[in-house]
Structure formats: structure tokens, C-alpha cells
Amino acid sequence: MWGCNQQALQQQACNFAGASVGCKRAMVQRHRSGKRLQVVAVGWDPEGILRAPQGDHISRRTMSKQVEDNKEMQADLAKREAELKAEMEQLRQARKQPTTQAQVIEYLLSTETGEMQYETARCRPQLDDSFFAYLDSQIAEQRFASPLNDNRLAELESLREFLKETVALLDSRTKQIAAPAERLKALLMSKDKKATILEMAESNQIDEPLLNLLKQNADAARAAGQPEPAEFMEKIRDAARKFLIK
């Protein structure tokens, strides 16, 4: 009889608890006196106050640890990159710049491949028509030299070809940089900014390099603690951007 009543009460307790929390677990305990029953529903949360338990805790901890490790690795890489840049700059500054045309040739021939473009840019003022004439004369001498030094001839010919291409590229980039700067100077010095912008728009002089230069000047002014010039540059940029042809 008691066993049947106990089973019935257990079922009722489970139904009662399950109606609220899906019957996670229900325990029926007998009172010490043997006369009363105490029903304890584990996980009883009818208002939904307690947050549901989350699994996969180990995986989340592992992922969090990996994120922290990646941040440290990125910081180390950034620090190492800055150190390498500083070392490279020191090496560049330590190089003795050539002064004569013959020295320029030997200097560039002894420069590592990865630094050739940089050193060519530094030597650009010396790489004029007279230099290339001198280089051509050195190539001619090697061609008719006896005995013929094939390696030296190949080095000079390769150097001439590289310098011709690199100088042309540098000059093109210089013009691309200088042109927007000249247009910006003319725009800022004009008394009627709106009229000047309209004139530049009619001649297709408003392009991305000009707008980028205006933005750079505005950012530089803000960084220097000059908000008024920065706002002035931004207003001009906004006015000019309306006429940008994409």
C-alpha cells in the first residue's frame, strides 16, 4: 500500500516539477517521522530568472586562450617589424653617397637587389643625360676591350636598362604627386574658391589625388591641434567632391 502511494506521489511530484522546468529532476524524500513527504524539485525556476546552463565550457576557454596568444603574437610581430625597419634605416643612413659618375655606377652595382629602387631614388638628381652618356661610353669601352669581360659588360647593360625604367617610373610618380599639390595651392590661394572649383571641374582637374591631398592636410591640421584650418579643408573637399567624375 505504502509503495503504491509512494510511487503515485513521485509521479505527481514529477508532473508538478515538469510542468515548470521540463522535469529536470525531482526527488521525493521521506520525513524522519515516516509520516510526511517532502518534494524537492531541482531546477525550479518558474519566472525564468536563472540563466540556462551553457555547455562546451572547455572549448570556450581554449578559444579565449588562443585569442590571447594571437594578440601577443601580433604584438611581437609588430615590435619585430619596427625593429627591422629601424635597423634598415640605420644601414641606409650609414651608406656613403657617391659623388662622381664613376662612383654612382659602382655604388649601384654593389647595392643589394632589394635596395636598388630606393638607392636609385636617392641618386636621381645625378642620373641626368650626362650620366647616361657616361654610362654608354663605359659600355662601349667594354664591348671593344681586349680581352673582353663579358660579366662586366652584362652588368653595365643590365644597370642601364634598370636605371632607364626606374627613372621613368620615378619621374611619372613625381608628376602625379606634384600635379595635385600645384592644383591645391592654386585653389587655396584663389580669392573665389567656388569659382575656382567650377573652373577646375570644367577642365577635369578634380580627381581622387586632389581630394586625398585635401584630406591629408585636414588630418594633419587636426593632429596639430588646429581645428579651424582642418574644417576649412574639409569644406573645400566636400565642395570639390561634388564634381568628381568616377
Coordinates of N, CA and C in Angstrom, one line a residue:
M1 N 0.8 -1.2 0.0 CA 0.0 0.0 0.0 C 0.9 1.3 0.0
W2 N 1.8 1.2 1.0 CA 2.8 2.4 1.0 C 3.6 2.6 -0.2
G3 N 4.0 1.4 -0.8 CA 4.8 1.5 -2.0 C 4.0 2.1 -3.1
C4 N 2.7 1.8 -3.2 CA 1.8 2.3 -4.3 C 1.6 3.8 -4.1
N5 N 1.3 4.2 -2.9 CA 1.2 5.6 -2.6 C 2.4 6.4 -2.9
Q6 N 3.6 5.8 -2.5 CA 4.9 6.5 -2.7 C 5.1 6.7 -4.2
Q7 N 4.8 5.7 -5.0 CA 5.0 5.8 -6.5 C 4.1 6.9 -7.1
A8 N 2.9 6.9 -6.6 CA 1.9 7.9 -7.1 C 2.3 9.3 -6.8
L9 N 2.8 9.5 -5.5 CA 3.3 10.8 -5.1 C 4.5 11.2 -5.9
Q10 N 5.4 10.2 -6.2 CA 6.6 10.5 -7.0 C 6.2 11.0 -8.4
Q11 N 5.2 10.3 -9.0 CA 4.7 10.7 -10.3 C 4.1 12.1 -10.3
Q12 N 3.3 12.4 -9.2 CA 2.7 13.7 -9.1 C 3.7 14.8 -9.0
A13 N 4.8 14.5 -8.2 CA 5.8 15.4 -8.0 C 6.6 15.7 -9.3
C14 N 6.8 14.6 -10.0 CA 7.5 14.8 -11.3 C 6.7 15.6 -12.3
N15 N 5.3 15.3 -12.3 CA 4.4 16.1 -13.2 C 4.4 17.5 -12.8
F16 N 4.4 17.8 -11.5 CA 4.3 19.2 -11.0 C 5.6 19.9 -11.4
A17 N 6.8 19.3 -11.1 CA 8.0 19.9 -11.5 C 8.2 20.0 -13.0
G18 N 7.8 19.0 -13.7 CA 7.9 19.0 -15.2 C 7.1 20.1 -15.8
A19 N 6.0 20.4 -15.2 CA 5.2 21.5 -15.8 C 5.9 22.8 -15.9
S20 N 6.8 23.0 -15.0 CA 7.5 24.3 -14.9 C 8.9 24.3 -15.5
V21 N 9.6 23.2 -15.3 CA 11.0 23.2 -15.8 C 11.3 22.0 -16.6
G22 N 10.3 21.3 -17.2 CA 10.6 20.2 -18.0 C 11.0 19.0 -17.2
C23 N 10.7 19.0 -16.0 CA 11.0 17.8 -15.1 C 12.5 17.5 -15.2
K24 N 13.3 18.5 -14.9 CA 14.8 18.2 -15.0 C 15.1 17.1 -14.0
R25 N 14.7 17.2 -12.8 CA 14.9 16.2 -11.8 C 14.0 16.4 -10.6
A26 N 13.4 15.4 -10.1 CA 12.5 15.5 -8.9 C 12.9 14.5 -7.9
M27 N 13.0 14.8 -6.7 CA 13.4 13.9 -5.6 C 12.3 13.9 -4.6
V28 N 11.9 12.7 -4.1 CA 10.9 12.6 -3.1 C 11.6 12.0 -1.9
Q29 N 11.6 12.7 -0.8 CA 12.3 12.3 0.4 C 11.2 12.1 1.5
R30 N 11.4 11.0 2.3 CA 10.6 10.7 3.4 C 11.0 11.4 4.6
H31 N 10.1 12.0 5.3 CA 10.4 12.7 6.6 C 10.9 11.7 7.6
R32 N 11.7 12.1 8.5 CA 12.3 11.2 9.5 C 11.2 10.5 10.3
S33 N 10.0 11.2 10.5 CA 9.0 10.6 11.3 C 8.3 9.5 10.6
G34 N 8.5 9.4 9.3 CA 7.9 8.4 8.5 C 6.5 8.7 8.1
K35 N 6.0 10.0 8.4 CA 4.6 10.3 8.2 C 4.4 11.3 7.1
R36 N 5.4 12.2 6.9 CA 5.3 13.2 5.9 C 6.3 13.0 4.7
L37 N 5.9 13.6 3.6 CA 6.7 13.5 2.4 C 7.1 15.0 2.0
Q38 N 8.3 15.1 1.6 CA 8.9 16.5 1.2 C 9.3 16.3 -0.3
V39 N 8.7 17.1 -1.1 CA 9.0 17.1 -2.5 C 10.0 18.2 -2.8
V40 N 11.1 17.9 -3.4 CA 12.1 18.9 -3.8 C 12.3 18.8 -5.3
A41 N 12.0 19.9 -6.0 CA 12.2 20.0 -7.4 C 13.5 20.7 -7.7
V42 N 14.5 20.1 -8.2 CA 15.7 20.7 -8.5 C 15.6 21.4 -9.9
G43 N 16.1 22.7 -9.9 CA 15.9 23.5 -11.1 C 14.7 24.2 -11.2
W44 N 13.9 24.4 -10.1 CA 12.7 25.1 -10.1 C 12.9 26.6 -10.3
D45 N 12.4 27.1 -11.5 CA 12.6 28.5 -11.9 C 11.5 28.9 -12.8
P46 N 10.3 29.1 -12.2 CA 9.1 29.4 -13.0 C 9.1 30.7 -13.6
E47 N 9.9 31.7 -13.1 CA 10.0 33.1 -13.7 C 11.0 33.2 -14.7
G48 N 11.8 32.1 -14.9 CA 12.9 32.2 -15.9 C 14.0 33.2 -15.5
I49 N 14.3 33.3 -14.2 CA 15.3 34.2 -13.7 C 16.7 33.7 -13.9
L50 N 16.9 32.4 -13.6 CA 18.2 31.8 -13.7 C 18.5 31.6 -15.2
R51 N 19.8 31.8 -15.6 CA 20.2 31.6 -16.9 C 20.4 30.1 -17.2
A52 N 20.0 29.6 -18.3 CA 20.1 28.2 -18.6 C 21.6 27.8 -18.7
P53 N 22.0 26.7 -18.2 CA 23.4 26.3 -18.1 C 23.9 26.1 -19.6
Q54 N 25.2 26.6 -19.7 CA 25.8 26.5 -21.0 C 26.9 25.4 -21.0
G55 N 26.9 24.7 -22.1 CA 27.9 23.6 -22.2 C 29.1 24.1 -23.0
D56 N 29.9 23.1 -23.3 CA 31.2 23.4 -24.1 C 32.1 24.4 -23.4
H57 N 32.2 24.4 -22.1 CA 32.9 25.4 -21.4 C 34.4 25.3 -21.7
I58 N 34.9 24.0 -21.9 CA 36.3 23.8 -22.2 C 36.7 24.4 -23.5
S59 N 35.8 24.2 -24.5 CA 36.1 24.8 -25.8 C 36.2 26.3 -25.8
R60 N 35.3 26.9 -25.1 CA 35.3 28.4 -25.0 C 36.5 28.9 -24.3
R61 N 36.9 28.2 -23.3 CA 38.2 28.6 -22.6 C 39.4 28.4 -23.5
T62 N 39.4 27.4 -24.3 CA 40.5 27.1 -25.2 C 40.5 28.2 -26.3
M63 N 39.4 28.6 -26.8 CA 39.3 29.6 -27.8 C 39.8 30.9 -27.3
S64 N 39.4 31.3 -26.1 CA 39.8 32.5 -25.4 C 41.3 32.6 -25.3
K65 N 41.8 31.4 -24.9 CA 43.3 31.4 -24.7 C 44.0 31.6 -26.0
Q66 N 43.5 31.0 -27.1 CA 44.1 31.2 -28.4 C 44.0 32.6 -28.9
V67 N 42.9 33.3 -28.6 CA 42.8 34.7 -29.0 C 43.8 35.5 -28.2
E68 N 44.0 35.3 -27.0 CA 45.1 36.0 -26.2 C 46.5 35.7 -26.8
D69 N 46.7 34.4 -27.1 CA 48.0 34.1 -27.7 C 48.2 34.8 -29.0
N70 N 47.2 34.9 -29.8 CA 47.3 35.6 -31.1 C 47.6 37.0 -30.9
K71 N 47.0 37.7 -29.9 CA 47.2 39.1 -29.7 C 48.7 39.3 -29.3
E72 N 49.2 38.4 -28.4 CA 50.6 38.5 -28.0 C 51.5 38.3 -29.2
M73 N 51.2 37.3 -30.1 CA 52.0 37.1 -31.2 C 52.0 38.2 -32.2
Q74 N 50.8 38.9 -32.4 CA 50.8 40.0 -33.3 C 51.6 41.2 -32.7
A75 N 51.5 41.4 -31.4 CA 52.3 42.4 -30.8 C 53.8 42.2 -31.0
D76 N 54.2 40.9 -30.8 CA 55.6 40.6 -31.0 C 56.0 40.8 -32.4
L77 N 55.2 40.4 -33.4 CA 55.5 40.6 -34.8 C 55.6 42.1 -35.1
A78 N 54.7 42.9 -34.6 CA 54.7 44.4 -34.9 C 56.0 45.0 -34.3
K79 N 56.4 44.5 -33.1 CA 57.6 45.0 -32.5 C 58.8 44.7 -33.3
R80 N 58.9 43.4 -33.8 CA 60.0 42.9 -34.6 C 60.1 43.7 -35.9
E81 N 58.9 43.9 -36.5 CA 58.9 44.7 -37.7 C 59.4 46.1 -37.6
A82 N 59.0 46.7 -36.5 CA 59.5 48.1 -36.2 C 61.0 48.1 -36.0
E83 N 61.5 47.0 -35.3 CA 63.0 46.9 -35.1 C 63.7 46.7 -36.4
L84 N 63.2 45.9 -37.3 CA 63.8 45.7 -38.6 C 63.8 47.0 -39.4
K85 N 62.7 47.7 -39.4 CA 62.7 49.0 -40.1 C 63.7 50.0 -39.6
A86 N 63.9 50.0 -38.3 CA 64.9 50.9 -37.7 C 66.3 50.5 -38.1
E87 N 66.5 49.2 -38.1 CA 67.8 48.7 -38.5 C 68.1 49.0 -39.9
M88 N 67.1 48.8 -40.8 CA 67.3 49.1 -42.2 C 67.6 50.6 -42.4
E89 N 66.9 51.4 -41.7 CA 67.1 52.9 -41.8 C 68.5 53.3 -41.4
Q90 N 69.0 52.6 -40.3 CA 70.4 52.9 -39.9 C 71.4 52.5 -41.0
L91 N 71.1 51.3 -41.6 CA 72.0 50.9 -42.6 C 72.0 51.8 -43.8
R92 N 70.8 52.3 -44.2 CA 70.8 53.2 -45.3 C 71.5 54.5 -45.0
Q93 N 71.3 55.0 -43.8 CA 72.0 56.3 -43.4 C 73.5 56.1 -43.4
A94 N 73.9 54.9 -43.1 CA 75.4 54.7 -42.9 C 76.1 54.6 -44.3
R95 N 75.4 54.4 -45.3 CA 76.0 54.3 -46.7 C 76.5 55.6 -47.1
K96 N 77.7 55.6 -47.6 CA 78.3 56.8 -48.1 C 77.9 57.1 -49.6
Q97 N 77.2 58.2 -49.8 CA 76.7 58.5 -51.1 C 77.8 58.9 -52.1
P98 N 77.6 58.4 -53.3 CA 78.7 58.7 -54.3 C 78.6 60.1 -54.8
T99 N 79.7 60.6 -55.3 CA 79.7 62.0 -55.8 C 80.0 62.1 -57.3
T100 N 80.8 61.2 -57.8 CA 81.1 61.2 -59.2 C 80.3 60.2 -60.0
Q101 N 80.3 60.3 -61.3 CA 79.6 59.4 -62.2 C 80.1 58.0 -62.1
A102 N 81.4 57.8 -62.0 CA 82.0 56.5 -61.9 C 81.6 55.9 -60.5
Q103 N 81.6 56.7 -59.5 CA 81.2 56.2 -58.2 C 79.8 55.8 -58.1
V104 N 78.9 56.5 -58.8 CA 77.5 56.2 -58.9 C 77.3 54.8 -59.5
I105 N 78.0 54.5 -60.6 CA 77.9 53.2 -61.2 C 78.4 52.1 -60.3
E106 N 79.5 52.2 -59.6 CA 80.0 51.2 -58.7 C 79.1 51.1 -57.5
Y107 N 78.6 52.2 -57.0 CA 77.7 52.2 -55.9 C 76.4 51.4 -56.2
L108 N 75.8 51.6 -57.3 CA 74.6 50.9 -57.6 C 74.9 49.5 -58.0
L109 N 76.0 49.2 -58.6 CA 76.3 47.8 -58.9 C 76.5 46.9 -57.6
S110 N 77.0 47.6 -56.5 CA 77.2 46.9 -55.3 C 76.0 46.9 -54.3
T111 N 74.9 47.5 -54.7 CA 73.7 47.6 -53.9 C 72.9 46.3 -54.1
E112 N 72.4 45.9 -52.9 CA 71.5 44.7 -53.0 C 70.3 44.9 -53.8
T113 N 69.8 43.8 -54.4 CA 68.6 43.9 -55.3 C 67.4 44.6 -54.6
G114 N 67.2 44.2 -53.4 CA 66.0 44.8 -52.7 C 66.1 46.3 -52.4
E115 N 67.3 46.8 -52.4 CA 67.5 48.2 -52.1 C 67.8 49.1 -53.4
M116 N 67.8 48.5 -54.5 CA 68.1 49.2 -55.8 C 67.2 50.3 -56.1
Q117 N 65.9 50.1 -55.9 CA 64.9 51.2 -56.2 C 65.1 52.3 -55.3
Y118 N 65.3 52.0 -54.0 CA 65.4 53.1 -53.0 C 66.7 53.9 -53.3
E119 N 67.8 53.2 -53.6 CA 69.1 53.9 -53.8 C 69.0 54.7 -55.2
T120 N 68.3 54.2 -56.1 CA 68.1 54.9 -57.4 C 67.4 56.2 -57.2
A121 N 66.4 56.1 -56.3 CA 65.6 57.4 -56.0 C 66.5 58.4 -55.3
R122 N 67.4 57.9 -54.4 CA 68.3 58.8 -53.7 C 69.3 59.4 -54.7
C123 N 69.7 58.7 -55.7 CA 70.7 59.1 -56.7 C 70.1 59.8 -57.9
R124 N 68.7 60.0 -57.9 CA 68.0 60.5 -59.0 C 68.6 61.8 -59.5
P125 N 69.0 62.8 -58.7 CA 69.5 64.1 -59.2 C 70.8 63.9 -60.0
Q126 N 71.5 62.8 -59.8 CA 72.7 62.6 -60.5 C 72.5 61.8 -61.8
L127 N 71.3 61.2 -61.9 CA 71.1 60.4 -63.1 C 70.5 61.2 -64.2
D128 N 71.2 62.1 -64.7 CA 70.8 63.0 -65.8 C 71.3 62.5 -67.1
D129 N 71.1 63.3 -68.2 CA 71.6 62.9 -69.5 C 73.1 62.7 -69.6
S130 N 73.8 63.5 -68.9 CA 75.3 63.4 -68.9 C 75.7 62.1 -68.2
F131 N 75.0 61.6 -67.2 CA 75.3 60.4 -66.6 C 75.1 59.2 -67.5
F132 N 73.9 59.2 -68.2 CA 73.7 58.1 -69.1 C 74.6 58.1 -70.3
A133 N 75.1 59.3 -70.7 CA 76.1 59.4 -71.8 C 77.4 58.7 -71.3
Y134 N 77.8 59.0 -70.0 CA 79.0 58.4 -69.5 C 78.8 56.9 -69.4
L135 N 77.6 56.4 -68.9 CA 77.4 55.0 -68.8 C 77.5 54.3 -70.2
D136 N 76.9 55.0 -71.2 CA 77.0 54.4 -72.6 C 78.5 54.3 -73.0
S137 N 79.3 55.3 -72.7 CA 80.7 55.3 -73.0 C 81.4 54.1 -72.4
Q138 N 81.0 53.8 -71.1 CA 81.7 52.7 -70.4 C 81.2 51.4 -71.0
I139 N 80.0 51.3 -71.5 CA 79.5 50.1 -72.1 C 80.3 49.9 -73.5
A140 N 80.5 51.0 -74.2 CA 81.2 50.9 -75.5 C 82.6 50.4 -75.3
E141 N 83.3 50.9 -74.2 CA 84.7 50.5 -73.9 C 84.7 49.0 -73.6
Q142 N 83.8 48.5 -72.9 CA 83.8 47.1 -72.6 C 83.5 46.2 -73.8
R143 N 82.8 46.7 -74.7 CA 82.5 45.9 -75.9 C 83.7 45.8 -76.8
F144 N 84.6 46.8 -76.8 CA 85.8 46.7 -77.6 C 87.1 46.5 -76.8
A145 N 86.9 46.1 -75.6 CA 88.0 45.9 -74.7 C 88.7 44.5 -75.1
S146 N 89.9 44.4 -74.9 CA 90.7 43.2 -75.1 C 91.6 42.9 -73.9
P147 N 91.3 41.8 -73.2 CA 90.3 40.8 -73.6 C 88.9 41.3 -73.1
L148 N 87.9 40.7 -73.8 CA 86.5 41.1 -73.5 C 86.1 40.5 -72.1
N149 N 85.5 41.4 -71.3 CA 85.0 41.0 -70.0 C 83.5 40.9 -70.1
D150 N 83.0 39.7 -70.4 CA 81.6 39.5 -70.6 C 80.7 39.9 -69.4
N151 N 81.2 39.5 -68.2 CA 80.5 39.8 -67.0 C 80.3 41.2 -66.7
R152 N 81.4 42.0 -66.9 CA 81.3 43.4 -66.7 C 80.4 44.1 -67.7
L153 N 80.5 43.7 -68.9 CA 79.6 44.2 -70.0 C 78.1 43.9 -69.7
A154 N 77.8 42.7 -69.2 CA 76.5 42.3 -68.9 C 76.0 43.2 -67.7
E155 N 76.8 43.4 -66.7 CA 76.4 44.2 -65.5 C 76.1 45.6 -65.9
L156 N 76.9 46.2 -66.8 CA 76.6 47.6 -67.2 C 75.4 47.7 -68.0
E157 N 75.2 46.8 -68.9 CA 74.0 46.8 -69.8 C 72.7 46.6 -68.9
S158 N 72.8 45.7 -68.0 CA 71.6 45.5 -67.1 C 71.4 46.7 -66.3
L159 N 72.4 47.3 -65.8 CA 72.3 48.5 -65.0 C 71.6 49.6 -65.8
R160 N 72.1 49.8 -67.0 CA 71.5 50.9 -67.8 C 70.0 50.6 -68.1
E161 N 69.6 49.4 -68.4 CA 68.2 49.1 -68.6 C 67.4 49.3 -67.4
F162 N 67.9 48.9 -66.2 CA 67.2 49.1 -65.0 C 67.0 50.6 -64.6
L163 N 68.1 51.3 -64.8 CA 68.0 52.7 -64.4 C 67.1 53.5 -65.4
K164 N 67.1 53.2 -66.6 CA 66.1 53.9 -67.6 C 64.7 53.6 -67.1
E165 N 64.3 52.4 -66.8 CA 63.0 52.1 -66.4 C 62.6 52.7 -65.1
T166 N 63.5 52.6 -64.1 CA 63.2 53.1 -62.8 C 63.1 54.7 -62.8
V167 N 64.0 55.3 -63.5 CA 64.0 56.8 -63.6 C 62.7 57.3 -64.2
A168 N 62.2 56.6 -65.3 CA 61.0 57.0 -65.9 C 59.8 56.8 -64.9
L169 N 59.8 55.7 -64.2 CA 58.8 55.4 -63.2 C 58.8 56.5 -62.1
L170 N 60.0 56.8 -61.6 CA 60.1 57.8 -60.5 C 59.6 59.2 -61.0
D171 N 60.0 59.6 -62.2 CA 59.5 60.8 -62.7 C 58.0 60.9 -62.9
S172 N 57.4 59.8 -63.3 CA 56.0 59.7 -63.5 C 55.3 59.9 -62.2
R173 N 55.8 59.2 -61.2 CA 55.2 59.3 -59.8 C 55.3 60.7 -59.3
T174 N 56.5 61.3 -59.5 CA 56.7 62.7 -59.0 C 55.7 63.7 -59.6
K175 N 55.5 63.5 -60.9 CA 54.5 64.4 -61.6 C 53.1 64.1 -61.0
Q176 N 52.8 62.9 -60.8 CA 51.4 62.6 -60.2 C 51.3 63.2 -58.8
I177 N 52.3 63.3 -58.1 CA 52.3 63.9 -56.7 C 52.3 65.4 -56.8
A178 N 53.1 65.9 -57.7 CA 53.3 67.4 -57.9 C 52.0 68.0 -58.4
A179 N 51.4 67.4 -59.4 CA 50.2 68.0 -60.0 C 49.1 68.3 -59.1
P180 N 48.6 67.4 -58.2 CA 47.6 67.7 -57.2 C 48.0 68.8 -56.3
A181 N 49.3 68.8 -55.9 CA 49.8 69.8 -55.0 C 49.8 71.2 -55.6
E182 N 50.1 71.3 -56.9 CA 50.0 72.6 -57.6 C 48.6 73.1 -57.7
R183 N 47.7 72.1 -58.0 CA 46.2 72.5 -58.1 C 45.7 72.9 -56.7
L184 N 46.1 72.2 -55.7 CA 45.7 72.6 -54.3 C 46.2 74.0 -54.0
K185 N 47.4 74.2 -54.3 CA 48.0 75.6 -54.0 C 47.2 76.7 -54.7
A186 N 46.9 76.4 -56.0 CA 46.1 77.4 -56.7 C 44.7 77.6 -56.2
L187 N 44.1 76.5 -55.7 CA 42.8 76.6 -55.1 C 42.8 77.4 -53.8
L188 N 43.8 77.1 -53.0 CA 43.8 77.7 -51.7 C 44.1 79.2 -51.8
M189 N 44.9 79.6 -52.8 CA 45.3 81.0 -53.0 C 44.3 81.8 -53.7
S190 N 43.3 81.2 -54.3 CA 42.3 81.9 -55.1 C 41.4 82.7 -54.1
K191 N 40.9 83.8 -54.6 CA 40.0 84.6 -53.7 C 38.6 84.1 -53.7
D192 N 38.2 83.5 -54.9 CA 36.9 83.0 -55.0 C 37.0 81.4 -55.1
K193 N 36.9 80.7 -54.0 CA 37.1 79.3 -54.0 C 36.0 78.6 -54.9
K194 N 34.8 79.0 -54.8 CA 33.7 78.4 -55.6 C 33.9 78.5 -57.1
A195 N 34.3 79.7 -57.5 CA 34.6 79.9 -58.9 C 35.8 79.0 -59.4
T196 N 36.8 79.0 -58.6 CA 38.0 78.1 -58.9 C 37.6 76.7 -59.0
I197 N 36.8 76.2 -58.1 CA 36.3 74.8 -58.1 C 35.5 74.5 -59.4
L198 N 34.7 75.5 -59.8 CA 33.9 75.3 -61.1 C 34.9 75.3 -62.3
E199 N 35.9 76.1 -62.3 CA 36.8 76.1 -63.4 C 37.6 74.8 -63.5
M200 N 38.0 74.3 -62.3 CA 38.7 73.0 -62.2 C 37.8 71.9 -62.7
A201 N 36.6 72.0 -62.3 CA 35.6 70.9 -62.7 C 35.4 70.9 -64.2
E202 N 35.4 72.1 -64.9 CA 35.2 72.1 -66.3 C 36.4 71.6 -67.1
S203 N 37.6 71.7 -66.5 CA 38.8 71.2 -67.1 C 39.2 69.8 -66.6
N204 N 38.3 69.1 -65.9 CA 38.5 67.8 -65.3 C 39.8 67.7 -64.4
Q205 N 40.0 68.7 -63.6 CA 41.1 68.7 -62.7 C 40.8 68.3 -61.3
I206 N 39.6 67.9 -61.1 CA 39.2 67.4 -59.7 C 39.2 65.9 -59.8
D207 N 40.1 65.3 -59.1 CA 40.3 63.8 -59.1 C 40.6 63.3 -57.7
E208 N 40.7 62.0 -57.6 CA 41.0 61.4 -56.3 C 42.3 61.9 -55.6
P209 N 43.4 62.1 -56.4 CA 44.6 62.6 -55.7 C 44.4 63.9 -55.1
L210 N 43.7 64.8 -55.7 CA 43.4 66.1 -55.1 C 42.6 66.0 -53.9
L211 N 41.5 65.2 -53.9 CA 40.7 65.0 -52.7 C 41.5 64.4 -51.6
N212 N 42.3 63.4 -51.9 CA 43.2 62.8 -50.9 C 44.1 63.7 -50.3
L213 N 44.7 64.6 -51.1 CA 45.6 65.6 -50.6 C 44.9 66.6 -49.6
L214 N 43.7 67.0 -49.9 CA 42.9 67.8 -49.1 C 42.6 67.1 -47.7
K215 N 42.3 65.8 -47.8 CA 42.0 65.1 -46.6 C 43.3 65.0 -45.7
Q216 N 44.4 64.7 -46.4 CA 45.7 64.6 -45.6 C 46.0 65.9 -44.9
N217 N 45.8 67.0 -45.6 CA 46.0 68.3 -45.0 C 45.1 68.6 -43.8
A218 N 43.8 68.2 -43.9 CA 42.8 68.3 -42.9 C 43.2 67.5 -41.7
D219 N 43.6 66.2 -41.9 CA 44.1 65.3 -40.8 C 45.3 65.9 -40.1
A220 N 46.2 66.4 -40.9 CA 47.4 67.0 -40.3 C 47.1 68.2 -39.5
A221 N 46.2 69.0 -39.9 CA 45.8 70.2 -39.1 C 45.2 69.7 -37.8
R222 N 44.3 68.7 -37.8 CA 43.7 68.2 -36.6 C 44.7 67.7 -35.6
A223 N 45.6 66.9 -36.2 CA 46.7 66.3 -35.4 C 47.6 67.4 -34.7
A224 N 47.7 68.5 -35.4 CA 48.5 69.6 -34.8 C 47.7 70.5 -33.9
G225 N 46.4 70.1 -33.6 CA 45.6 71.0 -32.7 C 45.1 72.2 -33.4
Q226 N 44.8 72.2 -34.7 CA 44.3 73.3 -35.4 C 42.9 73.0 -36.1
P227 N 41.9 73.0 -35.3 CA 40.6 72.6 -35.8 C 40.0 73.5 -36.9
E228 N 40.3 74.8 -36.9 CA 39.7 75.7 -37.8 C 40.2 75.4 -39.2
P229 N 41.6 75.3 -39.4 CA 42.1 75.0 -40.8 C 41.6 73.6 -41.2
A230 N 41.5 72.7 -40.3 CA 41.0 71.4 -40.7 C 39.6 71.4 -41.2
E231 N 38.7 72.2 -40.5 CA 37.3 72.3 -41.0 C 37.3 73.0 -42.4
F232 N 38.2 74.0 -42.5 CA 38.2 74.7 -43.8 C 38.6 73.8 -45.0
M233 N 39.6 72.9 -44.7 CA 40.0 72.0 -45.8 C 38.9 71.0 -46.0
E234 N 38.2 70.6 -45.0 CA 37.1 69.6 -45.2 C 35.9 70.2 -46.0
K235 N 35.7 71.5 -45.8 CA 34.6 72.2 -46.5 C 35.0 72.3 -48.0
I236 N 36.2 72.6 -48.3 CA 36.7 72.7 -49.7 C 36.6 71.3 -50.3
R237 N 37.0 70.3 -49.6 CA 37.0 68.9 -50.1 C 35.5 68.5 -50.4
D238 N 34.6 68.8 -49.5 CA 33.2 68.5 -49.7 C 32.6 69.2 -51.0
A239 N 33.0 70.4 -51.1 CA 32.5 71.2 -52.3 C 33.1 70.6 -53.6
A240 N 34.4 70.3 -53.6 CA 35.0 69.7 -54.8 C 34.6 68.3 -55.1
R241 N 34.3 67.5 -54.1 CA 33.9 66.2 -54.3 C 32.6 66.0 -55.1
K242 N 31.8 67.1 -55.1 CA 30.5 67.0 -55.9 C 30.8 66.9 -57.4
F243 N 32.0 67.4 -57.8 CA 32.3 67.5 -59.2 C 33.3 66.3 -59.6
L244 N 33.5 65.4 -58.7 CA 34.4 64.3 -59.1 C 33.7 63.4 -60.1
I245 N 34.4 63.1 -61.1 CA 34.0 62.2 -62.2 C 34.6 60.8 -61.9
K246 N 33.8 59.8 -61.6 CA 34.3 58.4 -61.4 C 34.2 57.6 -62.6

